[in-house]
Amino acid sequence: ILLKLFFFFSLQDGVARSYFAVFDGHGGLDAANYAATHIHVTLARNEALLSDPARALKEVFQRTDAMFLRKAKRERLRSGTTGVCAMLEGECLHVAWLGDSQALLDERERIEALGGCVTYMGCWRVNGTLAVSRAIGDIDQKPYVSGEGDVTTHVLSGTEDFLVLACDGFFDAVTSSEVPSLVLDHLQENGGDGQHVAERLVSAAKEGGSSDNITVMVVFLRDPAKVLEDFLAHASAEAEPLFDFGGGGAEVGSDHAG
């Protein structure tokens, strides 16, 4: 599993952008390594990045998949990778992910229309093998396993606290509702210091019984000390819960519910 952090210093429009990603490979490391190396570079060069970042992210997933498939054919590679990427652009957060589909019926219809099948063997699997229906690579399962990702955009209000990117090895053992408490417990125990909070989340997943690879990235959108200060102030006033959650492979902490 690979982590990626990148800042778009080459863009000259005055908008601050940063990029974070987690890639979870299967069948080898080649696809995950390739995605971690190329997606942010291809994104920075995409003409739609400035005008339509969500479309740019979607296009970049498909382009990276096509480029890796050519490499896989030449070098006889069989690996694939899922992934979740987040780009902070000014006051907007764009999240793109490729992996398990949340719309099982639609995915089944798409795969069967192409001549493939979806069968249940402990979990739903494409052609009885892969437990994901969307991934970069997996040359033996194309076109049934698609390289088309999903993208969502959130306009940030400035009150959001943190972003969590993680693989399924984490979310299989830790629920979304448990994440804020784990982060806050770490901040309280460490005087508002956000360092090593990802390690705390990894430990929680291990304690929860996860036997898969576990990778977690925590991106604080506000000063962690301020996050803790506001939480303690709300708690003492018996306020409403501080957190709201996003979907896909990323969780967004906010001090506004709903």
PDB file of C-alpha atoms in Angstrom:
ATOM      1  CA  ILE A   1       0.000   0.000   0.000  1.00  0.00           C
ATOM      2  CA  LEU A   2       1.423   3.387  -1.005  1.00  0.00           C
ATOM      3  CA  LEU A   3       0.861   6.919   0.287  1.00  0.00           C
ATOM      4  CA  LYS A   4       1.355  10.026  -1.820  1.00  0.00           C
ATOM      5  CA  LEU A   5       1.562  13.732  -0.915  1.00  0.00           C
ATOM      6  CA  PHE A   6       2.139  16.384  -3.576  1.00  0.00           C
ATOM      7  CA  PHE A   7       1.891  20.161  -3.916  1.00  0.00           C
ATOM      8  CA  PHE A   8       1.134  21.722  -7.316  1.00  0.00           C
ATOM      9  CA  PHE A   9       3.847  24.360  -7.274  1.00  0.00           C
ATOM     10  CA  SER A  10       4.008  24.523 -11.092  1.00  0.00           C
ATOM     11  CA  LEU A  11       0.499  26.000 -11.513  1.00  0.00           C
ATOM     12  CA  GLN A  12       0.608  29.775 -11.672  1.00  0.00           C
ATOM     13  CA  ASP A  13      -3.026  30.794 -11.077  1.00  0.00           C
ATOM     14  CA  GLY A  14      -2.494  31.703  -7.412  1.00  0.00           C
ATOM     15  CA  VAL A  15      -4.776  28.953  -6.051  1.00  0.00           C
ATOM     16  CA  ALA A  16      -3.229  26.730  -3.379  1.00  0.00           C
ATOM     17  CA  ARG A  17      -3.555  23.034  -4.229  1.00  0.00           C
ATOM     18  CA  SER A  18      -2.385  19.913  -2.459  1.00  0.00           C
ATOM     19  CA  TYR A  19      -2.908  16.253  -3.279  1.00  0.00           C
ATOM     20  CA  PHE A  20      -3.072  13.186  -1.043  1.00  0.00           C
ATOM     21  CA  ALA A  21      -3.598   9.562  -2.031  1.00  0.00           C
ATOM     22  CA  VAL A  22      -3.605   5.975  -0.826  1.00  0.00           C
ATOM     23  CA  PHE A  23      -3.217   3.079  -3.290  1.00  0.00           C
ATOM     24  CA  ASP A  24      -3.952  -0.515  -2.266  1.00  0.00           C
ATOM     25  CA  GLY A  25      -2.425  -2.989  -4.717  1.00  0.00           C
ATOM     26  CA  HIS A  26      -3.272  -6.639  -5.306  1.00  0.00           C
ATOM     27  CA  GLY A  27      -1.447  -9.314  -7.250  1.00  0.00           C
ATOM     28  CA  GLY A  28       1.847  -7.467  -6.845  1.00  0.00           C
ATOM     29  CA  LEU A  29       3.155  -3.932  -6.345  1.00  0.00           C
ATOM     30  CA  ASP A  30       3.529  -2.786  -9.943  1.00  0.00           C
ATOM     31  CA  ALA A  31       0.112  -1.199 -10.423  1.00  0.00           C
ATOM     32  CA  ALA A  32       0.148   0.589  -7.055  1.00  0.00           C
ATOM     33  CA  ASN A  33       3.676   1.885  -7.684  1.00  0.00           C
ATOM     34  CA  TYR A  34       2.676   3.078 -11.142  1.00  0.00           C
ATOM     35  CA  ALA A  35      -0.442   4.880  -9.906  1.00  0.00           C
ATOM     36  CA  ALA A  36       1.441   6.534  -7.045  1.00  0.00           C
ATOM     37  CA  THR A  37       4.120   7.721  -9.466  1.00  0.00           C
ATOM     38  CA  HIS A  38       1.960   8.908 -12.354  1.00  0.00           C
ATOM     39  CA  ILE A  39      -1.503  10.062 -11.277  1.00  0.00           C
ATOM     40  CA  HIS A  40      -0.490  13.378  -9.697  1.00  0.00           C
ATOM     41  CA  VAL A  41       1.874  14.166 -12.581  1.00  0.00           C
ATOM     42  CA  THR A  42      -0.802  13.400 -15.181  1.00  0.00           C
ATOM     43  CA  LEU A  43      -3.314  15.440 -13.157  1.00  0.00           C
ATOM     44  CA  ALA A  44      -1.027  18.495 -13.095  1.00  0.00           C
ATOM     45  CA  ARG A  45      -0.803  18.302 -16.902  1.00  0.00           C
ATOM     46  CA  ASN A  46      -4.524  17.808 -17.523  1.00  0.00           C
ATOM     47  CA  GLU A  47      -6.056  20.816 -19.277  1.00  0.00           C
ATOM     48  CA  ALA A  48      -9.320  20.447 -17.354  1.00  0.00           C
ATOM     49  CA  LEU A  49      -7.642  20.792 -13.946  1.00  0.00           C
ATOM     50  CA  LEU A  50      -8.157  24.560 -13.718  1.00  0.00           C
ATOM     51  CA  SER A  51     -11.705  24.645 -15.104  1.00  0.00           C
ATOM     52  CA  ASP A  52     -13.195  21.309 -13.981  1.00  0.00           C
ATOM     53  CA  PRO A  53     -11.054  19.490 -11.385  1.00  0.00           C
ATOM     54  CA  ALA A  54     -13.599  16.693 -10.880  1.00  0.00           C
ATOM     55  CA  ARG A  55     -13.552  15.860 -14.590  1.00  0.00           C
ATOM     56  CA  ALA A  56      -9.762  16.059 -14.592  1.00  0.00           C
ATOM     57  CA  LEU A  57      -9.534  13.513 -11.765  1.00  0.00           C
ATOM     58  CA  LYS A  58     -11.919  11.167 -13.558  1.00  0.00           C
ATOM     59  CA  GLU A  59      -9.968  11.447 -16.808  1.00  0.00           C
ATOM     60  CA  VAL A  60      -6.646  10.920 -15.053  1.00  0.00           C
ATOM     61  CA  PHE A  61      -7.783   7.627 -13.503  1.00  0.00           C
ATOM     62  CA  GLN A  62      -8.775   6.292 -16.923  1.00  0.00           C
ATOM     63  CA  ARG A  63      -5.624   7.590 -18.620  1.00  0.00           C
ATOM     64  CA  THR A  64      -3.399   6.062 -15.938  1.00  0.00           C
ATOM     65  CA  ASP A  65      -5.238   2.767 -16.300  1.00  0.00           C
ATOM     66  CA  ALA A  66      -4.702   2.801 -20.086  1.00  0.00           C
ATOM     67  CA  MET A  67      -1.002   3.659 -19.704  1.00  0.00           C
ATOM     68  CA  PHE A  68      -0.441   0.914 -17.146  1.00  0.00           C
ATOM     69  CA  LEU A  69      -2.266  -1.655 -19.277  1.00  0.00           C
ATOM     70  CA  ARG A  70       0.164  -0.967 -22.125  1.00  0.00           C
ATOM     71  CA  LYS A  71       3.059  -1.459 -19.723  1.00  0.00           C
ATOM     72  CA  ALA A  72       1.431  -4.593 -18.303  1.00  0.00           C
ATOM     73  CA  LYS A  73       1.034  -6.080 -21.777  1.00  0.00           C
ATOM     74  CA  ARG A  74       4.687  -5.423 -22.644  1.00  0.00           C
ATOM     75  CA  GLU A  75       6.060  -6.715 -19.346  1.00  0.00           C
ATOM     76  CA  ARG A  76       3.451  -9.412 -18.643  1.00  0.00           C
ATOM     77  CA  LEU A  77       2.263  -7.804 -15.419  1.00  0.00           C
ATOM     78  CA  ARG A  78      -0.947  -9.011 -13.790  1.00  0.00           C
ATOM     79  CA  SER A  79      -1.323  -6.701 -10.791  1.00  0.00           C
ATOM     80  CA  GLY A  80      -3.989  -4.090 -10.119  1.00  0.00           C
ATOM     81  CA  THR A  81      -4.682  -1.383  -7.575  1.00  0.00           C
ATOM     82  CA  THR A  82      -7.570   0.438  -6.001  1.00  0.00           C
ATOM     83  CA  GLY A  83      -7.076   3.938  -4.693  1.00  0.00           C
ATOM     84  CA  VAL A  84      -8.478   7.073  -3.149  1.00  0.00           C
ATOM     85  CA  CYS A  85      -7.160  10.530  -4.039  1.00  0.00           C
ATOM     86  CA  ALA A  86      -8.025  13.882  -2.478  1.00  0.00           C
ATOM     87  CA  MET A  87      -7.146  17.305  -3.820  1.00  0.00           C
ATOM     88  CA  LEU A  88      -7.550  20.438  -1.761  1.00  0.00           C
ATOM     89  CA  GLU A  89      -8.056  23.406  -4.068  1.00  0.00           C
ATOM     90  CA  GLY A  90      -8.675  26.653  -2.261  1.00  0.00           C
ATOM     91  CA  GLU A  91     -11.972  26.162  -0.450  1.00  0.00           C
ATOM     92  CA  CYS A  92     -12.891  23.000  -2.368  1.00  0.00           C
ATOM     93  CA  LEU A  93     -12.120  19.382  -1.572  1.00  0.00           C
ATOM     94  CA  HIS A  94     -12.253  16.953  -4.513  1.00  0.00           C
ATOM     95  CA  VAL A  95     -12.210  13.237  -3.691  1.00  0.00           C
ATOM     96  CA  ALA A  96     -11.833  10.499  -6.318  1.00  0.00           C
ATOM     97  CA  TRP A  97     -11.817   6.782  -5.659  1.00  0.00           C
ATOM     98  CA  LEU A  98     -11.529   3.539  -7.549  1.00  0.00           C
ATOM     99  CA  GLY A  99     -12.367   0.201  -5.972  1.00  0.00           C
ATOM    100  CA  ASP A 100     -15.449  -1.390  -4.468  1.00  0.00           C
ATOM    101  CA  SER A 101     -18.641  -0.107  -6.033  1.00  0.00           C
ATOM    102  CA  GLN A 102     -21.433   1.107  -3.783  1.00  0.00           C
ATOM    103  CA  ALA A 103     -24.008   0.383  -6.520  1.00  0.00           C
ATOM    104  CA  LEU A 104     -23.801  -3.405  -6.773  1.00  0.00           C
ATOM    105  CA  LEU A 105     -26.805  -3.820  -9.097  1.00  0.00           C
ATOM    106  CA  ASP A 106     -25.490  -1.278 -11.610  1.00  0.00           C
ATOM    107  CA  GLU A 107     -22.050  -2.851 -11.570  1.00  0.00           C
ATOM    108  CA  ARG A 108     -23.476  -6.335 -12.087  1.00  0.00           C
ATOM    109  CA  GLU A 109     -25.522  -5.163 -15.070  1.00  0.00           C
ATOM    110  CA  ARG A 110     -22.478  -3.413 -16.556  1.00  0.00           C
ATOM    111  CA  ILE A 111     -20.246  -6.486 -16.158  1.00  0.00           C
ATOM    112  CA  GLU A 112     -22.828  -8.953 -17.477  1.00  0.00           C
ATOM    113  CA  ALA A 113     -23.517  -6.729 -20.491  1.00  0.00           C
ATOM    114  CA  LEU A 114     -19.827  -7.078 -21.360  1.00  0.00           C
ATOM    115  CA  GLY A 115     -20.021 -10.868 -21.106  1.00  0.00           C
ATOM    116  CA  GLY A 116     -18.646 -11.256 -17.595  1.00  0.00           C
ATOM    117  CA  CYS A 117     -20.305 -12.430 -14.404  1.00  0.00           C
ATOM    118  CA  VAL A 118     -20.508 -11.549 -10.725  1.00  0.00           C
ATOM    119  CA  THR A 119     -20.618 -14.489  -8.322  1.00  0.00           C
ATOM    120  CA  TYR A 120     -20.682 -14.816  -4.556  1.00  0.00           C
ATOM    121  CA  MET A 121     -17.687 -16.706  -3.156  1.00  0.00           C
ATOM    122  CA  GLY A 122     -17.373 -15.471   0.406  1.00  0.00           C
ATOM    123  CA  CYS A 123     -17.981 -12.024  -1.079  1.00  0.00           C
ATOM    124  CA  TRP A 124     -19.116 -10.742  -4.467  1.00  0.00           C
ATOM    125  CA  ARG A 125     -16.386 -11.326  -7.074  1.00  0.00           C
ATOM    126  CA  VAL A 126     -15.964 -10.362 -10.712  1.00  0.00           C
ATOM    127  CA  ASN A 127     -15.702 -13.556 -12.799  1.00  0.00           C
ATOM    128  CA  GLY A 128     -15.222 -15.474  -9.553  1.00  0.00           C
ATOM    129  CA  THR A 129     -11.835 -13.849  -8.844  1.00  0.00           C
ATOM    130  CA  LEU A 130     -11.507 -10.175  -7.936  1.00  0.00           C
ATOM    131  CA  ALA A 131     -13.481  -8.694  -5.044  1.00  0.00           C
ATOM    132  CA  VAL A 132     -13.382  -5.242  -6.665  1.00  0.00           C
ATOM    133  CA  SER A 133     -15.112  -4.135  -9.831  1.00  0.00           C
ATOM    134  CA  ARG A 134     -13.036  -1.016 -10.496  1.00  0.00           C
ATOM    135  CA  ALA A 135      -9.265  -0.797 -10.465  1.00  0.00           C
ATOM    136  CA  ILE A 136      -6.202   0.368 -12.342  1.00  0.00           C
ATOM    137  CA  GLY A 137      -4.531  -2.601 -14.030  1.00  0.00           C
ATOM    138  CA  ASP A 138      -5.851  -6.171 -13.721  1.00  0.00           C
ATOM    139  CA  ILE A 139      -5.238  -6.757 -17.415  1.00  0.00           C
ATOM    140  CA  ASP A 140      -6.741 -10.261 -17.286  1.00  0.00           C
ATOM    141  CA  GLN A 141     -10.073  -8.858 -16.078  1.00  0.00           C
ATOM    142  CA  LYS A 142     -10.502  -5.984 -18.507  1.00  0.00           C
ATOM    143  CA  PRO A 143     -12.997  -4.690 -19.531  1.00  0.00           C
ATOM    144  CA  TYR A 144     -15.073  -6.207 -16.721  1.00  0.00           C
ATOM    145  CA  VAL A 145     -12.981  -4.424 -14.095  1.00  0.00           C
ATOM    146  CA  SER A 146     -13.273  -0.771 -15.049  1.00  0.00           C
ATOM    147  CA  GLY A 147     -10.721   2.007 -14.634  1.00  0.00           C
ATOM    148  CA  GLU A 148     -13.443   4.656 -14.362  1.00  0.00           C
ATOM    149  CA  GLY A 149     -13.446   6.268 -10.924  1.00  0.00           C
ATOM    150  CA  ASP A 150     -16.081   8.126  -8.927  1.00  0.00           C
ATOM    151  CA  VAL A 151     -15.550  11.758  -7.923  1.00  0.00           C
ATOM    152  CA  THR A 152     -17.247  14.032  -5.409  1.00  0.00           C
ATOM    153  CA  THR A 153     -16.649  17.682  -4.557  1.00  0.00           C
ATOM    154  CA  HIS A 154     -17.241  19.416  -1.225  1.00  0.00           C
ATOM    155  CA  VAL A 155     -17.098  23.172  -0.657  1.00  0.00           C
ATOM    156  CA  LEU A 156     -15.351  23.647   2.677  1.00  0.00           C
ATOM    157  CA  SER A 157     -16.772  26.120   5.182  1.00  0.00           C
ATOM    158  CA  GLY A 158     -13.569  26.442   7.187  1.00  0.00           C
ATOM    159  CA  THR A 159     -14.993  24.528  10.157  1.00  0.00           C
ATOM    160  CA  GLU A 160     -13.946  21.069   8.945  1.00  0.00           C
ATOM    161  CA  ASP A 161     -11.327  19.495  11.161  1.00  0.00           C
ATOM    162  CA  PHE A 162      -9.614  16.668   9.320  1.00  0.00           C
ATOM    163  CA  LEU A 163      -9.647  14.302   6.372  1.00  0.00           C
ATOM    164  CA  VAL A 164      -8.917  10.583   6.673  1.00  0.00           C
ATOM    165  CA  LEU A 165      -7.799   8.507   3.683  1.00  0.00           C
ATOM    166  CA  ALA A 166      -7.497   4.793   4.325  1.00  0.00           C
ATOM    167  CA  CYS A 167      -7.650   1.388   2.664  1.00  0.00           C
ATOM    168  CA  ASP A 168     -10.234  -1.318   3.307  1.00  0.00           C
ATOM    169  CA  GLY A 169      -7.953  -2.984   5.843  1.00  0.00           C
ATOM    170  CA  PHE A 170      -8.761  -0.070   8.115  1.00  0.00           C
ATOM    171  CA  PHE A 171     -12.461   0.443   7.403  1.00  0.00           C
ATOM    172  CA  ASP A 172     -13.158  -3.299   7.654  1.00  0.00           C
ATOM    173  CA  ALA A 173     -12.352  -3.046  11.364  1.00  0.00           C
ATOM    174  CA  VAL A 174     -13.118   0.575  12.326  1.00  0.00           C
ATOM    175  CA  THR A 175     -16.467   2.215  11.582  1.00  0.00           C
ATOM    176  CA  SER A 176     -16.822   5.792  10.394  1.00  0.00           C
ATOM    177  CA  SER A 177     -18.504   6.770  13.639  1.00  0.00           C
ATOM    178  CA  GLU A 178     -15.497   5.593  15.645  1.00  0.00           C
ATOM    179  CA  VAL A 179     -12.937   7.719  13.789  1.00  0.00           C
ATOM    180  CA  PRO A 180     -13.633  11.127  15.437  1.00  0.00           C
ATOM    181  CA  SER A 181     -13.376   9.694  18.939  1.00  0.00           C
ATOM    182  CA  LEU A 182     -10.098   7.968  18.135  1.00  0.00           C
ATOM    183  CA  VAL A 183      -8.634  11.176  16.719  1.00  0.00           C
ATOM    184  CA  LEU A 184      -9.844  13.265  19.653  1.00  0.00           C
ATOM    185  CA  ASP A 185      -8.587  10.735  22.202  1.00  0.00           C
ATOM    186  CA  HIS A 186      -5.149  10.981  20.611  1.00  0.00           C
ATOM    187  CA  LEU A 187      -5.238  14.798  20.693  1.00  0.00           C
ATOM    188  CA  GLN A 188      -6.311  14.837  24.337  1.00  0.00           C
ATOM    189  CA  GLU A 189      -3.588  12.397  25.325  1.00  0.00           C
ATOM    190  CA  ASN A 190      -0.954  14.390  23.443  1.00  0.00           C
ATOM    191  CA  GLY A 191      -1.882  17.954  24.293  1.00  0.00           C
ATOM    192  CA  GLY A 192      -3.296  18.771  20.861  1.00  0.00           C
ATOM    193  CA  ASP A 193      -0.326  17.341  18.977  1.00  0.00           C
ATOM    194  CA  GLY A 194      -1.581  15.657  15.804  1.00  0.00           C
ATOM    195  CA  GLN A 195       1.636  13.785  15.053  1.00  0.00           C
ATOM    196  CA  HIS A 196       1.302   9.999  15.027  1.00  0.00           C
ATOM    197  CA  VAL A 197      -2.507  10.125  14.998  1.00  0.00           C
ATOM    198  CA  ALA A 198      -2.521   7.869  11.918  1.00  0.00           C
ATOM    199  CA  GLU A 199      -0.536   5.304  13.901  1.00  0.00           C
ATOM    200  CA  ARG A 200      -3.250   5.438  16.562  1.00  0.00           C
ATOM    201  CA  LEU A 201      -5.879   4.641  13.935  1.00  0.00           C
ATOM    202  CA  VAL A 202      -3.814   1.766  12.519  1.00  0.00           C
ATOM    203  CA  SER A 203      -3.489   0.318  16.029  1.00  0.00           C
ATOM    204  CA  ALA A 204      -7.243   0.563  16.505  1.00  0.00           C
ATOM    205  CA  ALA A 205      -7.817  -1.408  13.296  1.00  0.00           C
ATOM    206  CA  LYS A 206      -5.381  -4.113  14.424  1.00  0.00           C
ATOM    207  CA  GLU A 207      -7.089  -4.292  17.806  1.00  0.00           C
ATOM    208  CA  GLY A 208     -10.407  -4.530  15.963  1.00  0.00           C
ATOM    209  CA  GLY A 209      -9.231  -7.719  14.288  1.00  0.00           C
ATOM    210  CA  SER A 210      -8.067  -6.548  10.863  1.00  0.00           C
ATOM    211  CA  SER A 211      -5.609  -8.992   9.329  1.00  0.00           C
ATOM    212  CA  ASP A 212      -5.272  -7.106   6.032  1.00  0.00           C
ATOM    213  CA  ASN A 213      -2.704  -4.464   5.110  1.00  0.00           C
ATOM    214  CA  ILE A 214      -3.609  -1.219   6.887  1.00  0.00           C
ATOM    215  CA  THR A 215      -2.711   2.248   5.648  1.00  0.00           C
ATOM    216  CA  VAL A 216      -4.128   5.489   7.037  1.00  0.00           C
ATOM    217  CA  MET A 217      -3.416   9.127   6.193  1.00  0.00           C
ATOM    218  CA  VAL A 218      -4.829  11.933   8.360  1.00  0.00           C
ATOM    219  CA  VAL A 219      -4.829  15.451   6.933  1.00  0.00           C
ATOM    220  CA  PHE A 220      -5.714  18.158   9.447  1.00  0.00           C
ATOM    221  CA  LEU A 221      -7.671  20.982   7.836  1.00  0.00           C
ATOM    222  CA  ARG A 222      -7.307  23.116  10.963  1.00  0.00           C
ATOM    223  CA  ASP A 223      -4.647  23.361  13.657  1.00  0.00           C
ATOM    224  CA  PRO A 224      -5.018  20.158  15.745  1.00  0.00           C
ATOM    225  CA  ALA A 225      -4.628  22.167  18.955  1.00  0.00           C
ATOM    226  CA  LYS A 226      -7.547  24.369  17.879  1.00  0.00           C
ATOM    227  CA  VAL A 227      -9.597  21.279  17.024  1.00  0.00           C
ATOM    228  CA  LEU A 228      -9.070  19.984  20.560  1.00  0.00           C
ATOM    229  CA  GLU A 229      -9.766  23.387  22.115  1.00  0.00           C
ATOM    230  CA  ASP A 230     -13.082  23.702  20.275  1.00  0.00           C
ATOM    231  CA  PHE A 231     -14.068  20.161  21.170  1.00  0.00           C
ATOM    232  CA  LEU A 232     -13.451  20.736  24.856  1.00  0.00           C
ATOM    233  CA  ALA A 233     -15.404  23.991  24.728  1.00  0.00           C
ATOM    234  CA  HIS A 234     -18.358  22.298  23.046  1.00  0.00           C
ATOM    235  CA  ALA A 235     -18.189  19.328  25.393  1.00  0.00           C
ATOM    236  CA  SER A 236     -18.292  21.549  28.467  1.00  0.00           C
ATOM    237  CA  ALA A 237     -21.317  23.325  27.037  1.00  0.00           C
ATOM    238  CA  GLU A 238     -22.981  19.986  26.176  1.00  0.00           C
ATOM    239  CA  ALA A 239     -23.232  20.964  22.527  1.00  0.00           C
ATOM    240  CA  GLU A 240     -24.254  18.860  19.569  1.00  0.00           C
ATOM    241  CA  PRO A 241     -21.740  16.286  18.184  1.00  0.00           C
ATOM    242  CA  LEU A 242     -18.856  17.909  16.368  1.00  0.00           C
ATOM    243  CA  PHE A 243     -18.531  15.650  13.383  1.00  0.00           C
ATOM    244  CA  ASP A 244     -20.025  14.883  10.019  1.00  0.00           C
ATOM    245  CA  PHE A 245     -18.843  12.246   7.571  1.00  0.00           C
ATOM    246  CA  GLY A 246     -18.142  12.000   3.851  1.00  0.00           C
ATOM    247  CA  GLY A 247     -18.428   8.910   1.661  1.00  0.00           C
ATOM    248  CA  GLY A 248     -16.263   6.670  -0.464  1.00  0.00           C
ATOM    249  CA  GLY A 249     -12.759   6.016   0.828  1.00  0.00           C
ATOM    250  CA  ALA A 250     -12.405   9.326   2.659  1.00  0.00           C
ATOM    251  CA  GLU A 251     -13.936  10.605   5.876  1.00  0.00           C
ATOM    252  CA  VAL A 252     -14.285  14.307   6.625  1.00  0.00           C
ATOM    253  CA  GLY A 253     -14.499  15.557  10.191  1.00  0.00           C
ATOM    254  CA  SER A 254     -16.604  18.697  10.737  1.00  0.00           C
ATOM    255  CA  ASP A 255     -18.035  20.566  13.675  1.00  0.00           C
ATOM    256  CA  HIS A 256     -21.417  20.863  11.950  1.00  0.00           C
ATOM    257  CA  ALA A 257     -23.682  17.818  11.922  1.00  0.00           C
ATOM    258  CA  GLY A 258     -25.759  17.047   8.867  1.00  0.00           C
TER     259      GLY A 258
END
